[in-house]
Tab-separated table of C-alpha atoms and ligand atoms in Angstrom:
chain	number	residue	atom	x	y	z
Y	28	MET	CA	91.072	-191.125	-161.790
Y	29	ILE	CA	94.715	-191.672	-162.622
Y	30	PHE	CA	96.982	-191.892	-159.616
Y	31	ARG	CA	100.546	-190.738	-159.578
Y	32	PRO	CA	101.706	-192.072	-156.220
Y	33	GLN	CA	104.967	-190.780	-154.876
Y	34	ARG	CA	107.959	-192.923	-153.878
Y	35	TYR	CA	109.129	-192.934	-150.293
Y	36	ARG	CA	111.941	-194.430	-148.252
Y	37	LEU	CA	110.065	-197.678	-147.649
Y	38	PRO	CA	108.842	-198.890	-151.042
Y	39	ASP	CA	105.104	-199.510	-151.349
Y	40	ARG	CA	104.611	-203.241	-151.667
Y	41	PRO	CA	101.310	-205.036	-150.937
Y	42	GLY	CA	101.219	-206.474	-147.439
Y	43	GLU	CA	104.427	-204.762	-146.292
Y	44	PRO	CA	104.768	-201.975	-143.700
Y	45	PHE	CA	105.298	-198.562	-145.230
Y	46	ILE	CA	105.578	-196.052	-142.368
Y	47	ASP	CA	109.070	-194.702	-141.732
Y	48	PRO	CA	108.739	-192.477	-138.635
Y	49	GLU	CA	112.070	-190.792	-139.206
Y	50	GLU	CA	111.090	-189.772	-142.732
Y	51	ILE	CA	107.857	-188.223	-141.434
Y	52	GLU	CA	109.524	-186.505	-138.479
Y	53	ASN	CA	112.291	-185.067	-140.660
Y	54	LEU	CA	109.763	-183.607	-143.075
Y	55	LEU	CA	107.779	-182.050	-140.232
Y	56	VAL	CA	110.933	-180.412	-138.875
Y	57	GLN	CA	112.206	-179.274	-142.291
Y	58	LYS	CA	108.917	-177.698	-143.336
Y	59	ALA	CA	107.941	-176.088	-140.021
Y	60	GLY	CA	107.451	-172.361	-140.562
Y	61	ALA	CA	107.587	-172.683	-144.374
Y	62	SER	CA	107.351	-169.342	-146.172
Y	63	ALA	CA	104.023	-167.835	-147.195
Y	64	ALA	CA	104.994	-168.416	-150.836
Y	65	GLU	CA	105.558	-172.126	-150.217
Y	66	VAL	CA	102.190	-172.420	-148.490
Y	67	GLU	CA	100.492	-170.597	-151.386
Y	68	ALA	CA	102.121	-172.923	-153.901
Y	69	VAL	CA	100.826	-175.988	-152.052
Y	70	ILE	CA	97.349	-174.487	-151.780
Y	71	GLY	CA	97.497	-173.894	-155.533
Y	72	ARG	CA	98.238	-177.584	-156.160
Y	73	ALA	CA	95.383	-178.667	-153.913
Y	74	MET	CA	92.951	-176.274	-155.602
Y	75	ALA	CA	93.995	-177.845	-158.914
Y	76	ARG	CA	92.716	-181.119	-157.378
Y	77	GLN	CA	96.155	-182.705	-156.990
Y	78	ARG	CA	96.603	-185.058	-154.056
Y	79	LEU	CA	99.426	-183.652	-151.960
Y	80	SER	CA	102.731	-185.372	-151.255
Y	81	LEU	CA	104.038	-185.872	-147.709
Y	82	SER	CA	106.368	-182.943	-148.089
Y	83	GLU	CA	103.539	-180.656	-149.302
Y	84	THR	CA	101.326	-181.841	-146.461
Y	85	ALA	CA	104.141	-180.996	-144.020
Y	86	VAL	CA	104.259	-177.460	-145.444
Y	87	LEU	CA	100.572	-176.975	-144.562
Y	88	LEU	CA	100.991	-178.580	-141.138
Y	89	GLY	CA	103.862	-176.227	-140.304
Y	90	ALA	CA	102.173	-173.046	-141.593
Y	91	SER	CA	102.306	-169.831	-139.517
Y	92	ALA	CA	99.126	-168.455	-137.894
Y	93	ASP	CA	98.487	-166.094	-140.841
Y	94	ALA	CA	99.048	-168.765	-143.433
Y	95	ARG	CA	96.733	-171.084	-141.529
Y	96	GLU	CA	93.854	-168.702	-142.220
Y	97	ARG	CA	94.529	-169.051	-145.944
Y	98	VAL	CA	94.654	-172.839	-145.652
Y	99	LEU	CA	91.285	-172.872	-143.865
Y	100	ALA	CA	89.741	-170.609	-146.500
Y	101	ALA	CA	91.089	-172.824	-149.297
Y	102	ALA	CA	89.737	-175.981	-147.652
Y	103	GLU	CA	86.332	-174.355	-147.348
Y	104	ARG	CA	86.397	-173.371	-151.018
Y	105	LEU	CA	87.586	-176.786	-152.206
Y	106	LYS	CA	84.928	-178.528	-150.167
Y	107	ARG	CA	82.200	-176.338	-151.652
Y	108	GLU	CA	83.491	-176.701	-155.202
Y	109	VAL	CA	83.932	-180.474	-155.071
Y	110	TYR	CA	81.140	-181.640	-152.797
Y	111	GLY	CA	78.611	-178.803	-152.855
Y	112	SER	CA	76.311	-178.680	-149.859
Y	113	ARG	CA	75.631	-182.409	-149.380
Y	114	ILE	CA	76.272	-184.078	-146.027
Y	115	VAL	CA	75.799	-187.846	-145.852
Y	116	LEU	CA	74.125	-189.233	-142.726
Y	117	PHE	CA	74.606	-192.597	-141.023
Y	118	ALA	CA	74.394	-194.287	-137.618
Y	119	PRO	CA	76.745	-196.663	-135.801
Y	120	LEU	CA	75.310	-199.884	-134.432
Y	121	TYR	CA	77.434	-201.551	-131.751
Y	122	VAL	CA	76.874	-205.278	-132.137
Y	123	GLY	CA	79.119	-206.647	-129.397
Y	124	ASN	CA	81.723	-205.429	-126.919
Y	125	ARG	CA	83.558	-208.609	-126.023
Y	126	CYS	CA	87.244	-208.084	-126.653
Y	127	THR	CA	90.526	-209.919	-126.187
Y	128	ASN	CA	92.711	-206.837	-126.662
Y	129	ARG	CA	93.989	-204.367	-124.099
Y	130	CYS	CA	93.846	-200.939	-125.708
Y	131	ALA	CA	94.617	-198.523	-122.881
Y	132	TYR	CA	91.999	-195.947	-123.976
Y	133	CYS	CA	89.007	-198.240	-124.509
Y	134	SER	CA	86.299	-199.426	-122.095
Y	135	PHE	CA	85.941	-202.667	-124.040
Y	136	ARG	CA	89.499	-203.808	-123.285
Y	137	ALA	CA	89.749	-207.342	-121.966
Y	138	ASP	CA	90.794	-206.377	-118.439
Y	139	SER	CA	88.066	-203.780	-117.849
Y	140	ALA	CA	86.104	-205.339	-114.982
Y	141	ASP	CA	83.287	-202.762	-114.855
Y	142	THR	CA	82.276	-203.106	-118.503
Y	143	VAL	CA	79.034	-205.023	-118.926
Y	144	ARG	CA	79.668	-207.481	-121.774
Y	145	LYS	CA	76.930	-207.815	-124.311
Y	146	THR	CA	76.538	-209.276	-127.798
Y	147	LEU	CA	73.278	-208.706	-129.615
Y	148	THR	CA	71.381	-211.839	-130.596
Y	149	ASP	CA	69.912	-212.042	-134.106
Y	150	SER	CA	66.506	-210.948	-132.850
Y	151	GLU	CA	68.035	-208.073	-130.882
Y	152	ILE	CA	69.846	-206.931	-134.037
Y	153	VAL	CA	66.518	-206.968	-135.841
Y	154	ARG	CA	64.924	-204.841	-133.122
Y	155	GLU	CA	67.809	-202.369	-133.145
Y	156	VAL	CA	67.721	-202.051	-136.936
Y	157	GLU	CA	63.944	-201.618	-136.888
Y	158	ALA	CA	64.360	-198.776	-134.398
Y	159	LEU	CA	67.004	-197.134	-136.620
Y	160	GLU	CA	64.834	-197.505	-139.727
Y	161	ARG	CA	61.878	-195.995	-137.879
Y	162	VAL	CA	63.730	-192.730	-137.406
Y	163	GLY	CA	64.797	-192.699	-141.067
Y	164	HIS	CA	68.280	-194.215	-141.279
Y	165	LYS	CA	69.346	-195.928	-144.513
Y	166	ARG	CA	73.061	-196.393	-143.891
Y	167	LEU	CA	74.669	-198.072	-140.871
Y	168	ILE	CA	78.115	-198.999	-139.693
Y	169	LEU	CA	78.207	-202.153	-137.568
Y	170	VAL	CA	80.907	-202.092	-134.868
Y	171	TYR	CA	82.464	-205.050	-133.057
Y	172	GLY	CA	85.149	-205.719	-130.433
Y	173	GLU	CA	87.891	-208.186	-131.365
Y	174	HIS	CA	86.939	-211.623	-130.127
Y	175	PRO	CA	86.841	-215.203	-131.470
Y	176	ALA	CA	83.036	-214.999	-131.193
Y	177	TYR	CA	83.075	-212.256	-133.851
Y	178	ASP	CA	84.646	-214.327	-136.585
Y	179	PRO	CA	84.096	-213.594	-140.298
Y	180	ALA	CA	81.081	-215.917	-140.509
Y	181	TYR	CA	79.475	-214.165	-137.545
Y	182	ILE	CA	80.163	-210.703	-138.974
Y	183	ALA	CA	78.761	-211.780	-142.353
Y	184	ARG	CA	75.623	-213.112	-140.653
Y	185	THR	CA	75.023	-209.853	-138.777
Y	186	VAL	CA	75.434	-207.906	-142.031
Y	187	ARG	CA	72.902	-210.124	-143.823
Y	188	THR	CA	70.495	-209.912	-140.887
Y	189	THR	CA	70.707	-206.108	-141.031
Y	190	TYR	CA	70.014	-205.989	-144.784
Y	191	GLY	CA	66.982	-208.235	-144.264
Y	192	VAL	CA	65.121	-205.929	-141.855
Y	193	ARG	CA	62.139	-204.053	-143.336
Y	194	THR	CA	59.735	-201.647	-141.644
Y	195	GLU	CA	56.780	-199.598	-142.867
Y	196	PRO	CA	56.768	-197.261	-144.773
Y	197	GLY	CA	59.700	-198.268	-146.953
Y	198	GLY	CA	62.200	-198.609	-144.097
Y	199	GLU	CA	65.307	-200.548	-145.089
Y	200	ILE	CA	69.049	-200.334	-144.618
Y	201	ARG	CA	70.586	-199.874	-148.037
Y	202	ARG	CA	74.239	-199.845	-147.136
Y	203	VAL	CA	75.948	-201.687	-144.270
Y	204	ASN	CA	79.542	-200.695	-143.518
Y	205	ILE	CA	81.619	-202.431	-140.853
Y	206	ASN	CA	84.278	-201.429	-138.334
Y	207	ALA	CA	85.868	-204.660	-137.172
Y	208	ALA	CA	89.249	-206.084	-136.240
Y	209	PRO	CA	91.684	-206.994	-139.035
Y	210	LEU	CA	90.953	-210.311	-140.745
Y	211	SER	CA	92.887	-212.678	-142.963
Y	212	VAL	CA	92.345	-212.478	-146.734
Y	213	GLU	CA	90.011	-215.460	-146.448
Y	214	GLY	CA	88.073	-213.757	-143.649
Y	215	PHE	CA	87.715	-210.586	-145.694
Y	216	ARG	CA	86.345	-212.648	-148.603
Y	217	THR	CA	83.661	-214.008	-146.308
Y	218	VAL	CA	82.498	-210.578	-145.169
Y	219	ARG	CA	82.713	-209.147	-148.694
Y	220	GLU	CA	80.287	-211.815	-149.891
Y	221	ALA	CA	77.730	-210.532	-147.380
Y	222	GLY	CA	77.688	-207.276	-149.383
Y	223	ILE	CA	79.418	-204.840	-147.040
Y	224	GLY	CA	79.833	-201.259	-148.193
Y	225	THR	CA	83.014	-199.887	-146.601
Y	226	TYR	CA	85.439	-201.837	-144.419
Y	227	GLN	CA	86.687	-199.301	-141.930
Y	228	ILE	CA	89.563	-199.662	-139.503
Y	229	PHE	CA	91.648	-197.113	-137.637
Y	230	GLN	CA	95.389	-197.482	-137.178
Y	231	GLU	CA	94.885	-195.478	-133.941
Y	232	THR	CA	98.447	-194.131	-134.132
Y	233	TYR	CA	100.854	-194.445	-137.041
Y	234	HIS	CA	103.789	-194.036	-134.665
Y	235	ARG	CA	105.121	-197.511	-133.888
Y	236	GLY	CA	106.587	-196.517	-130.509
Y	237	ALA	CA	103.408	-194.812	-129.288
Y	238	TYR	CA	101.362	-197.716	-130.658
Y	239	GLY	CA	103.301	-200.108	-128.435
Y	240	ARG	CA	102.598	-197.992	-125.346
Y	241	TYR	CA	98.813	-198.066	-125.829
Y	242	HIS	CA	98.201	-201.550	-127.153
Y	243	LEU	CA	99.165	-203.668	-124.241
Y	244	GLY	CA	97.947	-207.106	-125.176
Y	245	GLY	CA	95.998	-209.245	-127.620
Y	246	ARG	CA	96.341	-209.469	-131.397
Y	247	LYS	CA	95.995	-205.732	-131.779
Y	248	ALA	CA	99.371	-205.256	-130.084
Y	249	ASP	CA	100.873	-206.292	-133.451
Y	250	TYR	CA	101.301	-202.932	-135.250
Y	251	ASP	CA	102.135	-204.484	-138.619
Y	252	TRP	CA	99.138	-206.837	-138.659
Y	253	ARG	CA	96.910	-203.805	-138.285
Y	254	LEU	CA	98.846	-201.540	-140.657
Y	255	THR	CA	98.578	-204.087	-143.460
Y	256	SER	CA	94.928	-205.022	-142.830
Y	257	LEU	CA	93.598	-202.902	-145.676
Y	258	ASP	CA	96.072	-204.566	-148.049
Y	259	ARG	CA	94.484	-207.909	-147.168
Y	260	ALA	CA	91.012	-206.409	-147.573
Y	261	MET	CA	92.003	-205.169	-151.039
Y	262	GLU	CA	93.464	-208.552	-151.921
Y	263	ALA	CA	90.114	-210.082	-150.970
Y	264	GLY	CA	88.350	-207.728	-153.388
Y	265	ILE	CA	87.110	-205.106	-150.918
Y	266	ASP	CA	88.113	-201.946	-152.742
Y	267	ASP	CA	86.067	-199.662	-150.549
Y	268	VAL	CA	87.985	-198.990	-147.350
Y	269	GLY	CA	88.131	-196.379	-144.600
Y	270	LEU	CA	91.245	-195.186	-142.759
Y	271	GLY	CA	91.479	-193.457	-139.415
Y	272	ALA	CA	93.725	-192.273	-136.602
Y	273	LEU	CA	92.706	-191.802	-132.964
Y	274	LEU	CA	93.920	-188.294	-132.202
Y	275	GLY	CA	95.463	-187.769	-128.766
Y	276	LEU	CA	97.840	-190.729	-128.630
Y	277	HIS	CA	100.696	-189.003	-130.461
Y	278	ASP	CA	101.461	-185.675	-132.197
Y	279	TRP	CA	98.456	-184.927	-134.445
Y	280	ARG	CA	100.699	-183.660	-137.218
Y	281	PHE	CA	102.411	-187.030	-137.366
Y	282	GLU	CA	99.011	-188.747	-137.612
Y	283	VAL	CA	97.889	-186.530	-140.517
Y	284	MET	CA	101.132	-187.454	-142.293
Y	285	GLY	CA	100.471	-191.131	-141.498
Y	286	LEU	CA	97.009	-190.934	-143.061
Y	287	VAL	CA	98.407	-189.319	-146.204
Y	288	ARG	CA	101.213	-191.902	-146.359
Y	289	HIS	CA	98.648	-194.704	-146.000
Y	290	THR	CA	96.625	-193.177	-148.830
Y	291	ASN	CA	99.719	-193.175	-151.046
Y	292	HIS	CA	100.388	-196.818	-150.150
Y	293	LEU	CA	96.908	-197.932	-151.236
Y	294	GLU	CA	97.101	-195.915	-154.438
Y	295	ALA	CA	100.569	-197.297	-155.243
Y	296	CYS	CA	99.727	-200.942	-154.508
Y	297	PHE	CA	96.098	-201.221	-155.599
Y	298	GLY	CA	95.342	-198.212	-157.809
Y	299	VAL	CA	92.631	-197.052	-155.430
Y	300	GLY	CA	92.709	-194.723	-152.436
Y	301	PRO	CA	90.541	-194.733	-149.307
Y	302	HIS	CA	86.823	-194.019	-149.558
Y	303	THR	CA	86.805	-192.298	-146.185
Y	304	ILE	CA	89.159	-190.965	-143.533
Y	305	SER	CA	88.172	-190.616	-139.852
Y	306	PHE	CA	89.983	-188.735	-137.075
Y	307	PRO	CA	88.294	-189.466	-133.749
Y	308	ARG	CA	89.670	-187.601	-130.734
Y	309	ILE	CA	90.055	-189.607	-127.539
Y	310	LYS	CA	87.067	-189.181	-125.245
Y	311	GLU	CA	86.398	-190.165	-121.653
Y	312	SER	CA	85.907	-193.885	-121.153
Y	313	SER	CA	86.021	-196.187	-118.155
Y	314	ALA	CA	89.705	-196.532	-119.059
Y	315	SER	CA	89.882	-192.808	-118.115
Y	316	LEU	CA	93.208	-192.429	-119.790
Y	317	PRO	CA	94.201	-188.786	-120.254
Y	318	ALA	CA	95.291	-188.146	-123.827
Y	319	ALA	CA	99.102	-187.915	-123.848
Y	320	SER	CA	99.071	-185.520	-126.820
Y	321	PRO	CA	95.734	-183.712	-126.543
Y	322	VAL	CA	94.548	-181.880	-129.648
Y	323	GLY	CA	92.762	-178.568	-129.039
Y	324	ASP	CA	89.736	-177.527	-131.096
Y	325	GLU	CA	91.696	-175.106	-133.283
Y	326	ASP	CA	94.322	-177.691	-134.209
Y	327	PHE	CA	91.622	-180.304	-134.689
Y	328	VAL	CA	89.702	-178.217	-137.209
Y	329	TYR	CA	92.977	-177.296	-138.886
Y	330	ALA	CA	93.944	-180.968	-139.206
Y	331	ILE	CA	90.623	-181.572	-140.977
Y	332	ALA	CA	91.246	-178.667	-143.353
Y	333	VAL	CA	94.716	-180.023	-144.200
Y	334	LEU	CA	93.288	-183.472	-144.890
Y	335	ARG	CA	90.611	-181.905	-147.095
Y	336	LEU	CA	93.309	-180.295	-149.197
Y	337	ALA	CA	95.741	-183.227	-149.099
Y	338	VAL	CA	93.300	-185.965	-150.207
Y	339	PRO	CA	90.570	-184.072	-152.027
Y	340	TYR	CA	88.707	-187.129	-153.399
Y	341	THR	CA	88.093	-188.823	-150.057
Y	342	GLY	CA	85.066	-188.482	-147.763
Y	343	LEU	CA	85.859	-187.180	-144.281
Y	344	ILE	CA	83.863	-188.554	-141.334
Y	345	LEU	CA	83.263	-186.807	-138.020
Y	346	THR	CA	81.232	-188.624	-135.364
Y	347	ALA	CA	79.128	-187.670	-132.361
Y	348	ARG	CA	82.221	-188.001	-130.180
Y	349	GLU	CA	82.464	-184.257	-130.876
Y	350	PRO	CA	80.014	-181.620	-129.633
Y	351	ALA	CA	77.637	-179.910	-132.066
Y	352	SER	CA	79.709	-176.700	-132.047
Y	353	VAL	CA	82.864	-178.499	-133.258
Y	354	ARG	CA	80.896	-180.538	-135.784
Y	355	ASP	CA	79.313	-177.417	-137.239
Y	356	ARG	CA	82.741	-175.825	-137.796
Y	357	ALA	CA	84.368	-178.991	-139.106
Y	358	ILE	CA	81.660	-179.427	-141.729
Y	359	ARG	CA	82.609	-176.079	-143.231
Y	360	TYR	CA	86.233	-177.054	-143.682
Y	361	GLY	CA	85.922	-180.539	-145.042
Y	362	VAL	CA	83.745	-183.081	-143.258
Y	363	SER	CA	81.283	-184.788	-145.602
Y	364	GLN	CA	79.702	-187.531	-143.440
Y	365	ILE	CA	78.283	-187.390	-139.916
Y	366	ASP	CA	76.230	-189.695	-137.712
Y	367	GLY	CA	72.887	-188.675	-136.252
Y	368	GLY	CA	70.830	-189.849	-133.278
Y	369	THR	CA	73.822	-191.894	-132.110
Y	370	ARG	CA	73.664	-194.194	-129.084
Y	371	LEU	CA	76.517	-196.369	-127.964
Y	372	GLU	CA	75.037	-198.423	-125.098
Y	373	ILE	CA	74.521	-201.814	-126.657
Y	374	GLY	CA	70.858	-202.413	-127.441
Y	375	SER	CA	69.842	-198.837	-126.712
Y	376	TYR	CA	68.218	-197.872	-130.013
Y	377	SER	CA	65.302	-200.171	-129.290
Y	378	GLY	CA	65.699	-199.604	-125.576
Y	379	GLU	CA	64.443	-203.021	-124.589
Y	380	PRO	CA	65.265	-205.457	-123.316
Y	381	ALA	CA	68.945	-205.494	-124.186
Y	382	ALA	CA	70.043	-201.930	-123.407
Y	383	GLU	CA	72.972	-202.499	-121.136
Y	384	GLN	CA	74.132	-199.619	-118.985
Y	385	GLY	CA	77.890	-199.578	-118.765
Y	386	SER	CA	78.315	-201.296	-122.123
Y	387	SER	CA	79.369	-198.289	-124.177
Y	388	GLN	CA	82.862	-197.628	-125.448
Y	389	PHE	CA	83.310	-193.936	-124.673
Y	390	ALA	CA	81.264	-190.805	-124.060
Y	391	ILE	CA	79.570	-188.982	-126.919
Y	392	HIS	CA	79.073	-185.223	-126.943
Y	393	ASP	CA	76.412	-184.752	-129.575
Y	394	SER	CA	73.220	-186.505	-128.509
Y	395	ARG	CA	70.895	-184.735	-130.945
Y	396	SER	CA	68.279	-186.881	-132.655
Y	397	LEU	CA	68.510	-187.515	-136.394
Y	398	ASP	CA	65.577	-185.127	-136.868
Y	399	GLU	CA	67.364	-182.357	-134.968
Y	400	ILE	CA	70.516	-182.884	-137.008
Y	401	VAL	CA	68.653	-182.837	-140.316
Y	402	GLY	CA	66.868	-179.666	-139.171
Y	403	ARG	CA	70.113	-177.974	-138.215
Y	404	LEU	CA	71.858	-178.952	-141.466
Y	405	VAL	CA	69.010	-177.600	-143.574
Y	406	GLU	CA	68.919	-174.405	-141.528
Y	407	SER	CA	72.639	-173.906	-142.151
Y	408	GLY	CA	72.288	-174.307	-145.913
Y	409	TYR	CA	73.390	-177.953	-146.210
Y	410	LEU	CA	71.601	-180.745	-148.010
Y	411	PRO	CA	71.345	-183.857	-145.802
Y	412	SER	CA	71.706	-186.993	-147.947
Y	413	PHE	CA	70.766	-190.610	-147.331
Y	414	CYS	CA	72.028	-191.638	-150.747
Y	415	THR	CA	73.453	-195.131	-151.275
Y	416	ALA	CA	72.931	-195.231	-155.044
Y	417	CYS	CA	76.469	-195.770	-156.312
Y	418	TYR	CA	77.073	-198.761	-154.121
Y	419	ARG	CA	73.802	-200.330	-155.243
Y	420	ARG	CA	74.350	-199.533	-158.910
Y	421	GLY	CA	77.761	-201.155	-158.707
Y	422	ARG	CA	79.474	-197.823	-159.270
Y	423	THR	CA	82.314	-198.670	-156.941
Y	424	GLY	CA	84.949	-196.055	-156.593
Y	425	GLU	CA	82.185	-193.462	-156.557
Y	426	HIS	CA	84.334	-191.132	-154.523
Y	427	PHE	CA	86.693	-190.885	-157.471
Y	428	MET	CA	83.837	-190.391	-159.892
Y	429	GLU	CA	82.278	-187.645	-157.818
Y	430	PHE	CA	85.608	-186.025	-157.823
Y	431	SER	CA	86.922	-186.544	-161.290
Y	432	VAL	CA	84.044	-187.197	-163.705
Y	433	PRO	CA	82.860	-183.795	-164.940
Y	434	GLY	CA	79.225	-183.208	-164.017
Y	435	PHE	CA	78.922	-186.388	-161.952
Y	436	ILE	CA	77.780	-184.557	-158.828
Y	437	LYS	CA	75.238	-182.492	-160.732
Y	438	ARG	CA	73.815	-185.514	-162.557
Y	439	PHE	CA	73.873	-188.088	-159.774
Y	440	CYS	CA	74.854	-186.981	-156.272
Y	441	GLY	CA	72.789	-183.788	-156.105
Y	442	PRO	CA	69.569	-185.332	-157.449
Y	443	ASN	CA	70.008	-188.446	-155.290
Y	444	ALA	CA	70.584	-186.344	-152.174
Y	445	ILE	CA	67.374	-184.472	-152.985
Y	446	LEU	CA	65.353	-187.663	-153.558
Y	447	THR	CA	66.564	-189.389	-150.389
Y	448	LEU	CA	65.958	-186.252	-148.334
Y	449	ALA	CA	62.439	-186.088	-149.799
Y	450	GLU	CA	61.782	-189.670	-148.663
Y	451	TYR	CA	63.043	-188.792	-145.214
Y	452	LEU	CA	60.841	-185.696	-144.999
Y	453	ALA	CA	57.772	-187.552	-146.224
Y	454	ASP	CA	58.171	-190.492	-143.851
Y	455	TYR	CA	60.061	-189.460	-140.720
Y	456	ALA	CA	60.620	-185.744	-140.217
Y	457	SER	CA	58.838	-183.611	-137.614
Y	458	PRO	CA	56.475	-181.007	-139.139
Y	459	VAL	CA	58.931	-178.137	-138.586
Y	460	VAL	CA	61.875	-179.965	-140.155
Y	461	ALA	CA	59.659	-181.191	-143.009
Y	462	GLU	CA	58.569	-177.655	-143.853
Y	463	ARG	CA	62.116	-176.339	-143.886
Y	464	GLY	CA	63.339	-179.389	-145.737
Y	465	TRP	CA	60.851	-179.101	-148.615
Y	466	ALA	CA	61.815	-175.448	-149.018
Y	467	ALA	CA	65.482	-176.498	-149.172
Y	468	ILE	CA	64.609	-179.108	-151.796
Y	469	ASP	CA	62.909	-176.458	-153.947
Y	470	ARG	CA	66.037	-174.338	-153.769
Y	471	ALA	CA	68.329	-177.278	-154.533
Y	472	VAL	CA	66.276	-178.412	-157.550
Y	473	ALA	CA	66.348	-174.881	-158.925
Y	474	GLU	CA	70.153	-175.046	-158.919
Y	475	LEU	CA	70.347	-178.276	-160.946
Y	476	PRO	CA	71.080	-178.234	-164.684
Y	477	ALA	CA	67.803	-178.047	-166.643
Y	478	GLU	CA	67.516	-181.702	-167.668
Y	479	ALA	CA	68.468	-183.028	-164.210
Y	480	ALA	CA	65.920	-180.654	-162.652
Y	481	VAL	CA	63.143	-181.984	-164.910
Y	482	GLN	CA	63.988	-185.611	-164.114
Y	483	THR	CA	64.305	-184.878	-160.385
Y	484	ARG	CA	60.927	-183.072	-160.275
Y	485	LEU	CA	59.248	-186.060	-161.946
Y	486	ARG	CA	60.679	-188.398	-159.324
Y	487	LEU	CA	59.785	-186.058	-156.477
Y	488	GLU	CA	56.169	-186.226	-157.659
Y	489	ARG	CA	56.332	-190.031	-157.519
Y	490	ILE	CA	57.747	-189.861	-153.978
Y	491	ARG	CA	54.889	-187.565	-152.938
Y	492	THR	CA	52.438	-190.187	-154.192
Y	493	GLY	CA	54.083	-192.944	-152.161
Y	494	GLU	CA	56.781	-194.501	-154.363
Y	495	ARG	CA	60.116	-195.103	-152.635
Y	496	ASP	CA	63.730	-195.849	-153.442
Y	497	LEU	CA	64.045	-193.804	-156.621
Y	498	TYR	CA	67.551	-192.890	-157.662
Y	499	PHE	CA	69.807	-192.122	-160.595
K	501	SAM	N1	87.601	-203.493	-132.038
K	501	SAM	C1	87.686	-202.851	-133.297
K	501	SAM	C2	89.008	-202.145	-133.417
K	501	SAM	O1	89.665	-201.905	-132.413
K	501	SAM	O2	89.364	-201.848	-134.553
K	501	SAM	C3	86.559	-201.869	-133.377
K	501	SAM	C4	86.985	-200.596	-132.924
K	501	SAM	S1	86.246	-199.578	-131.838
K	501	SAM	C5	84.789	-200.332	-131.410
K	501	SAM	C6	86.135	-198.209	-132.944
K	501	SAM	C7	87.174	-197.151	-132.713
K	501	SAM	O3	86.803	-196.391	-131.578
K	501	SAM	C8	88.569	-197.583	-132.380
K	501	SAM	O4	89.263	-197.976	-133.528
K	501	SAM	C9	89.150	-196.355	-131.720
K	501	SAM	O5	89.785	-195.519	-132.656
K	501	SAM	C10	87.920	-195.639	-131.177
K	501	SAM	N2	87.971	-195.491	-129.730
K	501	SAM	C11	88.276	-196.419	-128.803
K	501	SAM	N3	88.274	-195.865	-127.561
K	501	SAM	C12	87.975	-194.545	-127.710
K	501	SAM	C13	87.843	-193.435	-126.821
K	501	SAM	N4	88.046	-193.554	-125.514
K	501	SAM	N5	87.505	-192.234	-127.344
K	501	SAM	C14	87.304	-192.077	-128.668
K	501	SAM	N6	87.412	-193.076	-129.563
K	501	SAM	C15	87.751	-194.307	-129.097
K	502	SF4	FE1	88.902	-203.969	-128.228
K	502	SF4	FE2	88.730	-202.271	-130.307
K	502	SF4	FE3	88.386	-201.418	-127.779
K	502	SF4	FE4	90.759	-202.136	-128.557
K	502	SF4	S1	89.546	-200.405	-129.416
K	502	SF4	S2	89.832	-202.757	-126.630
K	502	SF4	S3	90.286	-203.786	-129.943
K	502	SF4	S4	87.096	-202.825	-128.919
């Protein structure tokens, strides 16, 4: 994909801050209540697969109630056209909750006396990963507090330990992503060598003033160190990165603009945009901080639709922080990855002996098992996918390929989603979900181009006779 990044008030230079709050605020004010024709023109650009500029994004964010309906419909159409019905599944694995920072919204913050501190030992990690494999997971994100104990060598070791865990029949984690505090370039090199998939980090809020009010101590109080972390990751050769903003700290429109501005910065400096964008909403935690700028469900889903249109090549992640009803809606308008069977208490996937009550970061609102989620997705016409093929084939930048290489999804993503779902159904699904799932696979194969359908059917036969890990 060829990027044509825009130029903004602060020039995009590697390692240098790029958010100008005044520029963003002015655009939001100027474009509020933009005419229907302006909104239509921006929708037209997005439907032509152009990444939107800040000013175009502001037009969508300021749209009237009527125009919002058209934006939602366009996001739904774009999502279907670009991504089809696939939804990628993963699980978070909290490795340790020690933390030297004082983020006002988080139970892990250093001064939270009631949080039970826990770091999984190597053998506890193995048990947790075994438990996740035994329900069918193939893709994890490891999550850590910020603490000297979780240095790059430690993170790299936990990643390698996770990759090394095998269970019968054919259980293995094929892609390990991480969500960890910003590192130096050297530190990022160390974790890259362990074979991480995506390095994910959330700026929390792109507004420097608000950031200062919530990040009260520790290294994370340094806004610029965090804002430039993905530049250092890129410099270390990690070109697969995930952005995010914690919605509720500041005006959500500003945060959407911040995410788009960050995308432009990465494109301008490194020729590659983010693999994923996340937009967690603040949930109850032992910090019990009420969100200063709460985002209602309607605005939340709208923010997702705007992101879908503004950065059409990037995966959008929505976690079990949100209830099933919100997740179901958000999937329609843009979300492409969700977690399933999530537990946040440290050690709780294996349930013994490490599960520590009071060790979780915040409350989750979707506690459905992976099997229930797969069942629900299939029932609603989606194709759950456990695919990790591009990463393992060295096709980095797959999100751009999916998006911009004609036929890529039909030749690779669709068939691989089908094959990985078949493995899941054969090995882990309940009888009801398996029955529905095989019917969905039949329908999905029938929609593939002829040659891809033939090749996929051959591989499905091999999966039925016990072979595993087949992909294109
Ligand atoms: N310590 C690392 C860091 O701060 O980047 C790991 C982050 S934390 C374990 C993962 C993310 O959870 C944070 O970046 C934040 O956005 C989110 N988070 C923290 N407290 C939350 C809360 N009360 N509700 C929802 N999300 C929360
Ligand atoms: Fe620590 Fe991260 Fe929680 Fe902040 S959000 S207190 S850095 S774990």
